[in-house]
Amino acid sequence: MPHRTVREVEHEITVLAPATAIYRLIAEVENWPQIFPPTVHVEIVEQTEAAERIRIWATANGEAKSWTSHRRLDPGGLRIDFRQEIPTPPVAAMGGAWVIEPLSGEESRVRLLHHYEAVGDDASNLEWIDSAVDRNSTSELAALKSNVESAHRSTDGPNGLLLSFEDTVQIDGEAQDVYDFLNEARLWPDRLPHVAGSTLTEETPGLQFLRMDTRTKDGHTHTTESVRVCFPHERIVYKQTTLPALMRLHTGNWTLRKNAGGVSATSQHTVIVNTETIAGILGEGSGVAQARKHIQDALSHNSRTTLRHAKQFAEKHR
């Protein structure tokens, strides 16, 4: 058999938190988009007590990728092993493990191990994977440390940094028409008053990059970039990769549920407030409560406007 290059790399970080708490955070994949910068969306496909099959949508070196992984969970050993089922080129094989080691009751070492091969054993492919693994591992461990250590502040509530809310509109129309309106974001500048411009690219069906210029109530515009994962006629999940200054994180989804009256369309947002920019944007003396209100008012206004226009679009096409 021809020789194949198998790269083995390890990244680690020390976290001021109990090992069991860190393990739980990594084990619960539904939280990953809020914890790890590259992760856009994760779904559990199959699950048993000690193993699971998950589908992950994430960015790597600025590109959106999707793959399915198998995980074996060992809560007693504080270890989670993973391997990609069908790797996405240029990756030919990818696996590894999360290993959490208690240093004391309140401090732990987190090790992230990877082993991988490149398509065609090609040197340039291997270099691409080296870069992606190093960038993602470094950002994931730093984000894990930040999120775990600040967990007591990132709570929902009037002064918490974590903010989640949703807006719902009932539409007397077809789910497909509502979905088409939300999916065709390249047409939003002509359809929505608060969208000054948009660029949508979709090289892989159902996986979109959206760059959008949004008008604020005071007439200014700001640019955001998002990765969107689309599930036709049911849901669009997204994560902003370029954020407004008041936010440290913004994930969300558009969800359509058929009912007797047509379609219930919901816009959901999860945000973490960026405390470093509050004074510069909202003025000296402003705090987290004011920032939360400002963010929710702005996002809800735009969501309700989008849903209202989607309603008009769908009801016109009945």
PDB file of C-alpha atoms in Angstrom:
ATOM      1  CA  MET A   1       0.000   0.000   0.000  1.00  0.00           C
ATOM      2  CA  PRO A   2       1.248   3.523  -0.736  1.00  0.00           C
ATOM      3  CA  HIS A   3       2.359   5.590   2.216  1.00  0.00           C
ATOM      4  CA  ARG A   4      -0.216   8.104   3.466  1.00  0.00           C
ATOM      5  CA  THR A   5       0.660  11.077   5.625  1.00  0.00           C
ATOM      6  CA  VAL A   6      -1.288  11.064   8.895  1.00  0.00           C
ATOM      7  CA  ARG A   7      -0.955  14.336  10.772  1.00  0.00           C
ATOM      8  CA  GLU A   8      -1.435  14.298  14.553  1.00  0.00           C
ATOM      9  CA  VAL A   9      -1.783  17.629  16.365  1.00  0.00           C
ATOM     10  CA  GLU A  10      -2.797  18.760  19.826  1.00  0.00           C
ATOM     11  CA  HIS A  11      -4.025  22.062  21.243  1.00  0.00           C
ATOM     12  CA  GLU A  12      -4.681  22.794  24.901  1.00  0.00           C
ATOM     13  CA  ILE A  13      -5.834  25.529  27.257  1.00  0.00           C
ATOM     14  CA  THR A  14      -6.283  25.942  31.004  1.00  0.00           C
ATOM     15  CA  VAL A  15      -9.769  26.906  32.184  1.00  0.00           C
ATOM     16  CA  LEU A  16     -10.862  28.174  35.591  1.00  0.00           C
ATOM     17  CA  ALA A  17     -13.825  25.820  35.936  1.00  0.00           C
ATOM     18  CA  PRO A  18     -14.535  22.310  37.252  1.00  0.00           C
ATOM     19  CA  ALA A  19     -13.782  19.528  34.756  1.00  0.00           C
ATOM     20  CA  THR A  20     -17.312  18.095  34.941  1.00  0.00           C
ATOM     21  CA  ALA A  21     -18.846  21.456  33.989  1.00  0.00           C
ATOM     22  CA  ILE A  22     -16.551  21.753  30.963  1.00  0.00           C
ATOM     23  CA  TYR A  23     -17.315  18.195  29.870  1.00  0.00           C
ATOM     24  CA  ARG A  24     -21.056  18.854  30.046  1.00  0.00           C
ATOM     25  CA  LEU A  25     -20.718  21.999  27.927  1.00  0.00           C
ATOM     26  CA  ILE A  26     -18.824  20.128  25.193  1.00  0.00           C
ATOM     27  CA  ALA A  27     -21.158  17.123  25.347  1.00  0.00           C
ATOM     28  CA  GLU A  28     -24.300  19.232  24.779  1.00  0.00           C
ATOM     29  CA  VAL A  29     -23.904  19.977  21.063  1.00  0.00           C
ATOM     30  CA  GLU A  30     -27.018  22.156  20.834  1.00  0.00           C
ATOM     31  CA  ASN A  31     -25.001  24.885  22.615  1.00  0.00           C
ATOM     32  CA  TRP A  32     -22.066  24.831  20.194  1.00  0.00           C
ATOM     33  CA  PRO A  33     -23.176  27.739  17.953  1.00  0.00           C
ATOM     34  CA  GLN A  34     -23.209  29.966  21.053  1.00  0.00           C
ATOM     35  CA  ILE A  35     -19.856  28.651  22.327  1.00  0.00           C
ATOM     36  CA  PHE A  36     -17.620  27.986  19.320  1.00  0.00           C
ATOM     37  CA  PRO A  37     -17.051  30.722  16.693  1.00  0.00           C
ATOM     38  CA  PRO A  38     -16.760  28.400  13.634  1.00  0.00           C
ATOM     39  CA  THR A  39     -19.942  26.417  14.418  1.00  0.00           C
ATOM     40  CA  VAL A  40     -23.123  27.608  12.686  1.00  0.00           C
ATOM     41  CA  HIS A  41     -25.521  24.744  13.472  1.00  0.00           C
ATOM     42  CA  VAL A  42     -25.482  21.192  14.893  1.00  0.00           C
ATOM     43  CA  GLU A  43     -28.173  18.520  14.790  1.00  0.00           C
ATOM     44  CA  ILE A  44     -28.225  15.103  16.470  1.00  0.00           C
ATOM     45  CA  VAL A  45     -29.017  12.464  13.823  1.00  0.00           C
ATOM     46  CA  GLU A  46     -28.835   9.325  16.006  1.00  0.00           C
ATOM     47  CA  GLN A  47     -28.189   8.882  19.725  1.00  0.00           C
ATOM     48  CA  THR A  48     -27.603   6.140  22.294  1.00  0.00           C
ATOM     49  CA  GLU A  49     -26.422   6.446  25.865  1.00  0.00           C
ATOM     50  CA  ALA A  50     -22.708   6.349  25.013  1.00  0.00           C
ATOM     51  CA  ALA A  51     -22.599   7.328  21.332  1.00  0.00           C
ATOM     52  CA  GLU A  52     -24.191   9.688  18.855  1.00  0.00           C
ATOM     53  CA  ARG A  53     -24.120  10.721  15.240  1.00  0.00           C
ATOM     54  CA  ILE A  54     -24.236  14.466  14.650  1.00  0.00           C
ATOM     55  CA  ARG A  55     -24.327  16.753  11.613  1.00  0.00           C
ATOM     56  CA  ILE A  56     -22.274  19.932  11.847  1.00  0.00           C
ATOM     57  CA  TRP A  57     -22.326  23.068   9.708  1.00  0.00           C
ATOM     58  CA  ALA A  58     -19.304  25.301  10.310  1.00  0.00           C
ATOM     59  CA  THR A  59     -16.779  27.627   8.690  1.00  0.00           C
ATOM     60  CA  ALA A  60     -13.185  26.643   7.960  1.00  0.00           C
ATOM     61  CA  ASN A  61     -10.679  29.108   6.501  1.00  0.00           C
ATOM     62  CA  GLY A  62     -13.589  31.361   5.524  1.00  0.00           C
ATOM     63  CA  GLU A  63     -15.456  28.572   3.691  1.00  0.00           C
ATOM     64  CA  ALA A  64     -18.726  26.999   4.836  1.00  0.00           C
ATOM     65  CA  LYS A  65     -18.532  23.226   5.295  1.00  0.00           C
ATOM     66  CA  SER A  66     -20.881  20.494   6.497  1.00  0.00           C
ATOM     67  CA  TRP A  67     -20.095  16.980   7.696  1.00  0.00           C
ATOM     68  CA  THR A  68     -21.432  14.152   9.848  1.00  0.00           C
ATOM     69  CA  SER A  69     -19.445  12.922  12.846  1.00  0.00           C
ATOM     70  CA  HIS A  70     -19.645   9.971  15.206  1.00  0.00           C
ATOM     71  CA  ARG A  71     -18.936  10.671  18.890  1.00  0.00           C
ATOM     72  CA  ARG A  72     -18.272   8.308  21.801  1.00  0.00           C
ATOM     73  CA  LEU A  73     -18.963   9.915  25.175  1.00  0.00           C
ATOM     74  CA  ASP A  74     -17.120   8.868  28.315  1.00  0.00           C
ATOM     75  CA  PRO A  75     -18.351  11.086  31.186  1.00  0.00           C
ATOM     76  CA  GLY A  76     -16.439   9.033  33.755  1.00  0.00           C
ATOM     77  CA  GLY A  77     -13.164   9.494  31.881  1.00  0.00           C
ATOM     78  CA  LEU A  78     -14.036  13.089  30.884  1.00  0.00           C
ATOM     79  CA  ARG A  79     -13.283  12.256  27.256  1.00  0.00           C
ATOM     80  CA  ILE A  80     -15.232  12.564  23.983  1.00  0.00           C
ATOM     81  CA  ASP A  81     -13.817  10.822  20.899  1.00  0.00           C
ATOM     82  CA  PHE A  82     -14.996  11.859  17.437  1.00  0.00           C
ATOM     83  CA  ARG A  83     -14.485  10.940  13.790  1.00  0.00           C
ATOM     84  CA  GLN A  84     -15.942  12.376  10.623  1.00  0.00           C
ATOM     85  CA  GLU A  85     -18.177   9.891   8.791  1.00  0.00           C
ATOM     86  CA  ILE A  86     -17.709  11.215   5.258  1.00  0.00           C
ATOM     87  CA  PRO A  87     -15.104  13.992   5.313  1.00  0.00           C
ATOM     88  CA  THR A  88     -15.495  17.042   3.110  1.00  0.00           C
ATOM     89  CA  PRO A  89     -12.605  17.579   0.633  1.00  0.00           C
ATOM     90  CA  PRO A  90      -9.789  18.398   0.943  1.00  0.00           C
ATOM     91  CA  VAL A  91     -10.068  16.232   4.106  1.00  0.00           C
ATOM     92  CA  ALA A  92      -9.729  12.469   3.430  1.00  0.00           C
ATOM     93  CA  ALA A  93     -10.010  11.370   7.084  1.00  0.00           C
ATOM     94  CA  MET A  94     -10.478  13.265  10.328  1.00  0.00           C
ATOM     95  CA  GLY A  95     -10.828  12.225  13.951  1.00  0.00           C
ATOM     96  CA  GLY A  96      -9.757  13.220  17.413  1.00  0.00           C
ATOM     97  CA  ALA A  97     -10.825  13.718  20.997  1.00  0.00           C
ATOM     98  CA  TRP A  98     -11.705  16.239  23.676  1.00  0.00           C
ATOM     99  CA  VAL A  99      -9.877  15.360  26.903  1.00  0.00           C
ATOM    100  CA  ILE A 100     -10.568  17.267  30.124  1.00  0.00           C
ATOM    101  CA  GLU A 101      -8.046  16.885  32.970  1.00  0.00           C
ATOM    102  CA  PRO A 102      -8.787  18.265  36.470  1.00  0.00           C
ATOM    103  CA  LEU A 103      -5.899  20.332  37.831  1.00  0.00           C
ATOM    104  CA  SER A 104      -7.818  21.218  41.003  1.00  0.00           C
ATOM    105  CA  GLY A 105     -11.437  21.516  42.055  1.00  0.00           C
ATOM    106  CA  GLU A 106     -11.759  24.808  40.138  1.00  0.00           C
ATOM    107  CA  GLU A 107      -9.157  24.538  37.359  1.00  0.00           C
ATOM    108  CA  SER A 108      -8.866  22.149  34.417  1.00  0.00           C
ATOM    109  CA  ARG A 109      -6.742  21.497  31.365  1.00  0.00           C
ATOM    110  CA  VAL A 110      -8.681  20.989  28.113  1.00  0.00           C
ATOM    111  CA  ARG A 111      -6.846  19.134  25.338  1.00  0.00           C
ATOM    112  CA  LEU A 112      -8.181  19.002  21.797  1.00  0.00           C
ATOM    113  CA  LEU A 113      -6.578  16.219  19.726  1.00  0.00           C
ATOM    114  CA  HIS A 114      -6.811  15.778  15.947  1.00  0.00           C
ATOM    115  CA  HIS A 115      -5.505  13.219  13.463  1.00  0.00           C
ATOM    116  CA  TYR A 116      -6.205  13.644   9.758  1.00  0.00           C
ATOM    117  CA  GLU A 117      -5.264  12.828   6.176  1.00  0.00           C
ATOM    118  CA  ALA A 118      -5.560  14.890   2.989  1.00  0.00           C
ATOM    119  CA  VAL A 119      -7.252  13.975  -0.296  1.00  0.00           C
ATOM    120  CA  GLY A 120      -4.649  12.493  -2.635  1.00  0.00           C
ATOM    121  CA  ASP A 121      -2.062  12.846   0.131  1.00  0.00           C
ATOM    122  CA  ASP A 122      -1.521  16.216  -1.523  1.00  0.00           C
ATOM    123  CA  ALA A 123       0.827  18.652   0.240  1.00  0.00           C
ATOM    124  CA  SER A 124      -1.278  21.743  -0.543  1.00  0.00           C
ATOM    125  CA  ASN A 125      -4.420  19.998   0.721  1.00  0.00           C
ATOM    126  CA  LEU A 126      -2.614  18.995   3.901  1.00  0.00           C
ATOM    127  CA  GLU A 127      -1.428  22.571   4.360  1.00  0.00           C
ATOM    128  CA  TRP A 128      -5.043  23.821   3.997  1.00  0.00           C
ATOM    129  CA  ILE A 129      -6.191  21.346   6.664  1.00  0.00           C
ATOM    130  CA  ASP A 130      -3.256  22.279   8.950  1.00  0.00           C
ATOM    131  CA  SER A 131      -4.334  25.910   8.767  1.00  0.00           C
ATOM    132  CA  ALA A 132      -8.039  25.193   9.292  1.00  0.00           C
ATOM    133  CA  VAL A 133      -7.464  22.844  12.238  1.00  0.00           C
ATOM    134  CA  ASP A 134      -5.045  25.242  13.908  1.00  0.00           C
ATOM    135  CA  ARG A 135      -7.308  28.273  13.432  1.00  0.00           C
ATOM    136  CA  ASN A 136     -10.493  26.503  14.512  1.00  0.00           C
ATOM    137  CA  SER A 137      -8.885  24.684  17.460  1.00  0.00           C
ATOM    138  CA  THR A 138      -7.313  27.871  18.778  1.00  0.00           C
ATOM    139  CA  SER A 139     -10.565  29.857  18.455  1.00  0.00           C
ATOM    140  CA  GLU A 140     -12.688  27.016  19.883  1.00  0.00           C
ATOM    141  CA  LEU A 141     -10.499  26.607  22.968  1.00  0.00           C
ATOM    142  CA  ALA A 142     -10.298  30.373  23.567  1.00  0.00           C
ATOM    143  CA  ALA A 143     -14.077  30.669  23.194  1.00  0.00           C
ATOM    144  CA  LEU A 144     -14.646  27.681  25.475  1.00  0.00           C
ATOM    145  CA  LYS A 145     -12.455  29.287  28.147  1.00  0.00           C
ATOM    146  CA  SER A 146     -14.178  32.677  27.790  1.00  0.00           C
ATOM    147  CA  ASN A 147     -17.692  31.240  27.835  1.00  0.00           C
ATOM    148  CA  VAL A 148     -17.129  28.884  30.758  1.00  0.00           C
ATOM    149  CA  GLU A 149     -15.332  31.456  32.887  1.00  0.00           C
ATOM    150  CA  SER A 150     -17.929  34.154  32.256  1.00  0.00           C
ATOM    151  CA  ALA A 151     -20.925  31.824  32.519  1.00  0.00           C
ATOM    152  CA  HIS A 152     -22.122  33.512  35.703  1.00  0.00           C
ATOM    153  CA  ARG A 153     -22.496  36.775  33.719  1.00  0.00           C
ATOM    154  CA  SER A 154     -23.852  35.270  30.501  1.00  0.00           C
ATOM    155  CA  THR A 155     -27.268  34.566  31.971  1.00  0.00           C
ATOM    156  CA  ASP A 156     -30.641  35.664  30.738  1.00  0.00           C
ATOM    157  CA  GLY A 157     -32.306  38.342  32.857  1.00  0.00           C
ATOM    158  CA  PRO A 158     -32.498  42.153  32.996  1.00  0.00           C
ATOM    159  CA  ASN A 159     -28.733  42.544  33.493  1.00  0.00           C
ATOM    160  CA  GLY A 160     -27.466  39.328  31.896  1.00  0.00           C
ATOM    161  CA  LEU A 161     -25.362  39.332  28.764  1.00  0.00           C
ATOM    162  CA  LEU A 162     -27.361  36.547  27.092  1.00  0.00           C
ATOM    163  CA  LEU A 163     -30.564  37.653  25.389  1.00  0.00           C
ATOM    164  CA  SER A 164     -33.047  35.351  23.611  1.00  0.00           C
ATOM    165  CA  PHE A 165     -36.421  36.344  22.149  1.00  0.00           C
ATOM    166  CA  GLU A 166     -38.739  35.681  19.209  1.00  0.00           C
ATOM    167  CA  ASP A 167     -41.474  37.286  17.112  1.00  0.00           C
ATOM    168  CA  THR A 168     -44.300  35.369  15.419  1.00  0.00           C
ATOM    169  CA  VAL A 169     -46.732  36.306  12.643  1.00  0.00           C
ATOM    170  CA  GLN A 170     -49.684  34.215  11.440  1.00  0.00           C
ATOM    171  CA  ILE A 171     -49.858  34.004   7.640  1.00  0.00           C
ATOM    172  CA  ASP A 172     -52.845  32.871   5.596  1.00  0.00           C
ATOM    173  CA  GLY A 173     -50.738  31.346   2.857  1.00  0.00           C
ATOM    174  CA  GLU A 174     -48.445  28.477   1.854  1.00  0.00           C
ATOM    175  CA  ALA A 175     -45.241  27.625   3.746  1.00  0.00           C
ATOM    176  CA  GLN A 176     -43.361  27.326   0.446  1.00  0.00           C
ATOM    177  CA  ASP A 177     -44.145  30.949  -0.484  1.00  0.00           C
ATOM    178  CA  VAL A 178     -43.082  32.242   2.937  1.00  0.00           C
ATOM    179  CA  TYR A 179     -39.915  30.166   2.753  1.00  0.00           C
ATOM    180  CA  ASP A 180     -39.121  31.436  -0.748  1.00  0.00           C
ATOM    181  CA  PHE A 181     -39.369  35.031   0.469  1.00  0.00           C
ATOM    182  CA  LEU A 182     -36.972  34.344   3.370  1.00  0.00           C
ATOM    183  CA  ASN A 183     -34.644  32.203   1.273  1.00  0.00           C
ATOM    184  CA  GLU A 184     -34.288  34.721  -1.581  1.00  0.00           C
ATOM    185  CA  ALA A 185     -32.345  37.263   0.478  1.00  0.00           C
ATOM    186  CA  ARG A 186     -30.622  38.572  -2.648  1.00  0.00           C
ATOM    187  CA  LEU A 187     -33.977  40.204  -3.504  1.00  0.00           C
ATOM    188  CA  TRP A 188     -34.441  41.833  -0.100  1.00  0.00           C
ATOM    189  CA  PRO A 189     -33.156  45.305  -1.122  1.00  0.00           C
ATOM    190  CA  ASP A 190     -36.172  45.524  -3.473  1.00  0.00           C
ATOM    191  CA  ARG A 191     -38.563  43.914  -1.004  1.00  0.00           C
ATOM    192  CA  LEU A 192     -37.611  45.231   2.462  1.00  0.00           C
ATOM    193  CA  PRO A 193     -37.312  48.920   3.459  1.00  0.00           C
ATOM    194  CA  HIS A 194     -34.534  48.339   6.016  1.00  0.00           C
ATOM    195  CA  VAL A 195     -32.218  46.437   3.627  1.00  0.00           C
ATOM    196  CA  ALA A 196     -29.996  48.788   1.631  1.00  0.00           C
ATOM    197  CA  GLY A 197     -28.069  46.050  -0.148  1.00  0.00           C
ATOM    198  CA  SER A 198     -27.377  42.307  -0.056  1.00  0.00           C
ATOM    199  CA  THR A 199     -25.108  39.745  -1.672  1.00  0.00           C
ATOM    200  CA  LEU A 200     -26.022  36.065  -1.436  1.00  0.00           C
ATOM    201  CA  THR A 201     -23.781  33.190  -2.538  1.00  0.00           C
ATOM    202  CA  GLU A 202     -24.790  29.526  -2.422  1.00  0.00           C
ATOM    203  CA  GLU A 203     -22.121  27.232  -3.871  1.00  0.00           C
ATOM    204  CA  THR A 204     -23.519  24.256  -1.932  1.00  0.00           C
ATOM    205  CA  PRO A 205     -27.334  23.950  -2.050  1.00  0.00           C
ATOM    206  CA  GLY A 206     -28.810  24.960   1.294  1.00  0.00           C
ATOM    207  CA  LEU A 207     -25.586  26.544   2.584  1.00  0.00           C
ATOM    208  CA  GLN A 208     -25.509  30.305   2.059  1.00  0.00           C
ATOM    209  CA  PHE A 209     -23.232  33.286   2.700  1.00  0.00           C
ATOM    210  CA  LEU A 210     -25.236  36.488   3.128  1.00  0.00           C
ATOM    211  CA  ARG A 211     -23.661  39.941   3.238  1.00  0.00           C
ATOM    212  CA  MET A 212     -26.224  42.615   4.040  1.00  0.00           C
ATOM    213  CA  ASP A 213     -26.322  46.388   4.527  1.00  0.00           C
ATOM    214  CA  THR A 214     -29.045  47.286   7.012  1.00  0.00           C
ATOM    215  CA  ARG A 215     -30.564  50.743   7.533  1.00  0.00           C
ATOM    216  CA  THR A 216     -31.043  51.791  11.150  1.00  0.00           C
ATOM    217  CA  LYS A 217     -33.862  54.029  12.368  1.00  0.00           C
ATOM    218  CA  ASP A 218     -31.512  57.035  12.473  1.00  0.00           C
ATOM    219  CA  GLY A 219     -30.625  56.610   8.789  1.00  0.00           C
ATOM    220  CA  HIS A 220     -27.194  55.023   9.219  1.00  0.00           C
ATOM    221  CA  THR A 221     -26.274  51.685   7.652  1.00  0.00           C
ATOM    222  CA  HIS A 222     -24.182  48.827   9.015  1.00  0.00           C
ATOM    223  CA  THR A 223     -22.876  45.708   7.294  1.00  0.00           C
ATOM    224  CA  THR A 224     -23.328  42.187   8.623  1.00  0.00           C
ATOM    225  CA  GLU A 225     -22.261  38.816   7.236  1.00  0.00           C
ATOM    226  CA  SER A 226     -23.978  35.528   8.016  1.00  0.00           C
ATOM    227  CA  VAL A 227     -23.752  31.852   7.203  1.00  0.00           C
ATOM    228  CA  ARG A 228     -27.235  30.378   6.672  1.00  0.00           C
ATOM    229  CA  VAL A 229     -28.263  26.706   6.723  1.00  0.00           C
ATOM    230  CA  CYS A 230     -31.543  26.177   4.856  1.00  0.00           C
ATOM    231  CA  PHE A 231     -34.087  23.396   5.373  1.00  0.00           C
ATOM    232  CA  PRO A 232     -36.621  23.942   2.545  1.00  0.00           C
ATOM    233  CA  HIS A 233     -40.078  25.143   3.518  1.00  0.00           C
ATOM    234  CA  GLU A 234     -39.427  24.608   7.254  1.00  0.00           C
ATOM    235  CA  ARG A 235     -36.468  26.508   8.659  1.00  0.00           C
ATOM    236  CA  ILE A 236     -33.446  28.731   7.985  1.00  0.00           C
ATOM    237  CA  VAL A 237     -30.777  28.750  10.711  1.00  0.00           C
ATOM    238  CA  TYR A 238     -28.053  31.388  10.678  1.00  0.00           C
ATOM    239  CA  LYS A 239     -25.051  32.741  12.521  1.00  0.00           C
ATOM    240  CA  GLN A 240     -23.582  36.186  11.985  1.00  0.00           C
ATOM    241  CA  THR A 241     -19.835  36.119  11.338  1.00  0.00           C
ATOM    242  CA  THR A 242     -19.562  39.911  11.024  1.00  0.00           C
ATOM    243  CA  LEU A 243     -21.569  41.547  13.791  1.00  0.00           C
ATOM    244  CA  PRO A 244     -22.964  44.952  14.770  1.00  0.00           C
ATOM    245  CA  ALA A 245     -20.722  46.550  17.391  1.00  0.00           C
ATOM    246  CA  LEU A 246     -23.105  46.006  20.317  1.00  0.00           C
ATOM    247  CA  MET A 247     -23.083  42.226  19.893  1.00  0.00           C
ATOM    248  CA  ARG A 248     -20.448  39.636  20.714  1.00  0.00           C
ATOM    249  CA  LEU A 249     -22.601  36.857  19.257  1.00  0.00           C
ATOM    250  CA  HIS A 250     -25.791  36.651  17.207  1.00  0.00           C
ATOM    251  CA  THR A 251     -27.480  33.426  16.099  1.00  0.00           C
ATOM    252  CA  GLY A 252     -31.041  32.958  14.965  1.00  0.00           C
ATOM    253  CA  ASN A 253     -33.548  31.111  12.853  1.00  0.00           C
ATOM    254  CA  TRP A 254     -36.691  31.525  10.785  1.00  0.00           C
ATOM    255  CA  THR A 255     -39.150  28.698  11.533  1.00  0.00           C
ATOM    256  CA  LEU A 256     -42.363  27.898   9.652  1.00  0.00           C
ATOM    257  CA  ARG A 257     -45.089  25.724  11.193  1.00  0.00           C
ATOM    258  CA  LYS A 258     -48.204  24.781   9.237  1.00  0.00           C
ATOM    259  CA  ASN A 259     -51.518  25.119  11.078  1.00  0.00           C
ATOM    260  CA  ALA A 260     -55.252  25.360  10.382  1.00  0.00           C
ATOM    261  CA  GLY A 261     -54.941  29.048   9.510  1.00  0.00           C
ATOM    262  CA  GLY A 262     -51.993  28.647   7.138  1.00  0.00           C
ATOM    263  CA  VAL A 263     -48.490  29.165   8.523  1.00  0.00           C
ATOM    264  CA  SER A 264     -47.081  30.383  11.839  1.00  0.00           C
ATOM    265  CA  ALA A 265     -43.792  32.140  10.978  1.00  0.00           C
ATOM    266  CA  THR A 266     -41.332  32.825  13.794  1.00  0.00           C
ATOM    267  CA  SER A 267     -38.082  34.771  13.918  1.00  0.00           C
ATOM    268  CA  GLN A 268     -35.846  33.783  16.863  1.00  0.00           C
ATOM    269  CA  HIS A 269     -32.675  35.565  18.040  1.00  0.00           C
ATOM    270  CA  THR A 270     -29.965  34.692  20.563  1.00  0.00           C
ATOM    271  CA  VAL A 271     -27.489  37.474  21.348  1.00  0.00           C
ATOM    272  CA  ILE A 272     -24.579  38.044  23.728  1.00  0.00           C
ATOM    273  CA  VAL A 273     -24.047  41.726  24.509  1.00  0.00           C
ATOM    274  CA  ASN A 274     -20.624  43.261  23.872  1.00  0.00           C
ATOM    275  CA  THR A 275     -20.040  45.283  27.055  1.00  0.00           C
ATOM    276  CA  GLU A 276     -16.946  47.016  25.634  1.00  0.00           C
ATOM    277  CA  THR A 277     -18.928  49.050  23.102  1.00  0.00           C
ATOM    278  CA  ILE A 278     -21.966  50.101  25.134  1.00  0.00           C
ATOM    279  CA  ALA A 279     -20.701  53.523  26.260  1.00  0.00           C
ATOM    280  CA  GLY A 280     -19.381  54.450  22.810  1.00  0.00           C
ATOM    281  CA  ILE A 281     -22.680  53.640  21.094  1.00  0.00           C
ATOM    282  CA  LEU A 282     -25.353  54.407  23.690  1.00  0.00           C
ATOM    283  CA  GLY A 283     -23.517  57.051  25.728  1.00  0.00           C
ATOM    284  CA  GLU A 284     -21.713  57.257  29.052  1.00  0.00           C
ATOM    285  CA  GLY A 285     -23.745  55.877  31.909  1.00  0.00           C
ATOM    286  CA  SER A 286     -25.516  53.316  29.741  1.00  0.00           C
ATOM    287  CA  GLY A 287     -25.342  49.725  30.889  1.00  0.00           C
ATOM    288  CA  VAL A 288     -26.296  46.199  29.926  1.00  0.00           C
ATOM    289  CA  ALA A 289     -30.031  46.775  30.470  1.00  0.00           C
ATOM    290  CA  GLN A 290     -30.050  49.677  27.993  1.00  0.00           C
ATOM    291  CA  ALA A 291     -28.007  47.651  25.491  1.00  0.00           C
ATOM    292  CA  ARG A 292     -30.398  44.697  25.760  1.00  0.00           C
ATOM    293  CA  LYS A 293     -33.389  46.947  25.086  1.00  0.00           C
ATOM    294  CA  HIS A 294     -31.664  48.667  22.161  1.00  0.00           C
ATOM    295  CA  ILE A 295     -30.693  45.339  20.559  1.00  0.00           C
ATOM    296  CA  GLN A 296     -34.094  43.723  21.025  1.00  0.00           C
ATOM    297  CA  ASP A 297     -35.957  46.791  19.745  1.00  0.00           C
ATOM    298  CA  ALA A 298     -33.809  46.923  16.590  1.00  0.00           C
ATOM    299  CA  LEU A 299     -33.828  43.194  15.817  1.00  0.00           C
ATOM    300  CA  SER A 300     -37.527  42.759  16.589  1.00  0.00           C
ATOM    301  CA  HIS A 301     -38.424  45.757  14.420  1.00  0.00           C
ATOM    302  CA  ASN A 302     -36.511  44.293  11.463  1.00  0.00           C
ATOM    303  CA  SER A 303     -37.857  40.782  12.053  1.00  0.00           C
ATOM    304  CA  ARG A 304     -41.450  41.951  12.262  1.00  0.00           C
ATOM    305  CA  THR A 305     -40.967  44.059   9.123  1.00  0.00           C
ATOM    306  CA  THR A 306     -39.542  41.057   7.260  1.00  0.00           C
ATOM    307  CA  LEU A 307     -42.358  38.776   8.449  1.00  0.00           C
ATOM    308  CA  ARG A 308     -44.993  41.377   7.543  1.00  0.00           C
ATOM    309  CA  HIS A 309     -43.651  41.616   3.983  1.00  0.00           C
ATOM    310  CA  ALA A 310     -43.362  37.810   3.790  1.00  0.00           C
ATOM    311  CA  LYS A 311     -47.009  37.644   4.831  1.00  0.00           C
ATOM    312  CA  GLN A 312     -48.041  40.055   2.055  1.00  0.00           C
ATOM    313  CA  PHE A 313     -45.977  38.089  -0.466  1.00  0.00           C
ATOM    314  CA  ALA A 314     -47.423  34.691   0.532  1.00  0.00           C
ATOM    315  CA  GLU A 315     -51.022  35.851   0.813  1.00  0.00           C
ATOM    316  CA  LYS A 316     -50.802  37.452  -2.640  1.00  0.00           C
ATOM    317  CA  HIS A 317     -49.673  34.082  -4.055  1.00  0.00           C
ATOM    318  CA  ARG A 318     -52.517  32.028  -2.545  1.00  0.00           C
TER     319      ARG A 318
END
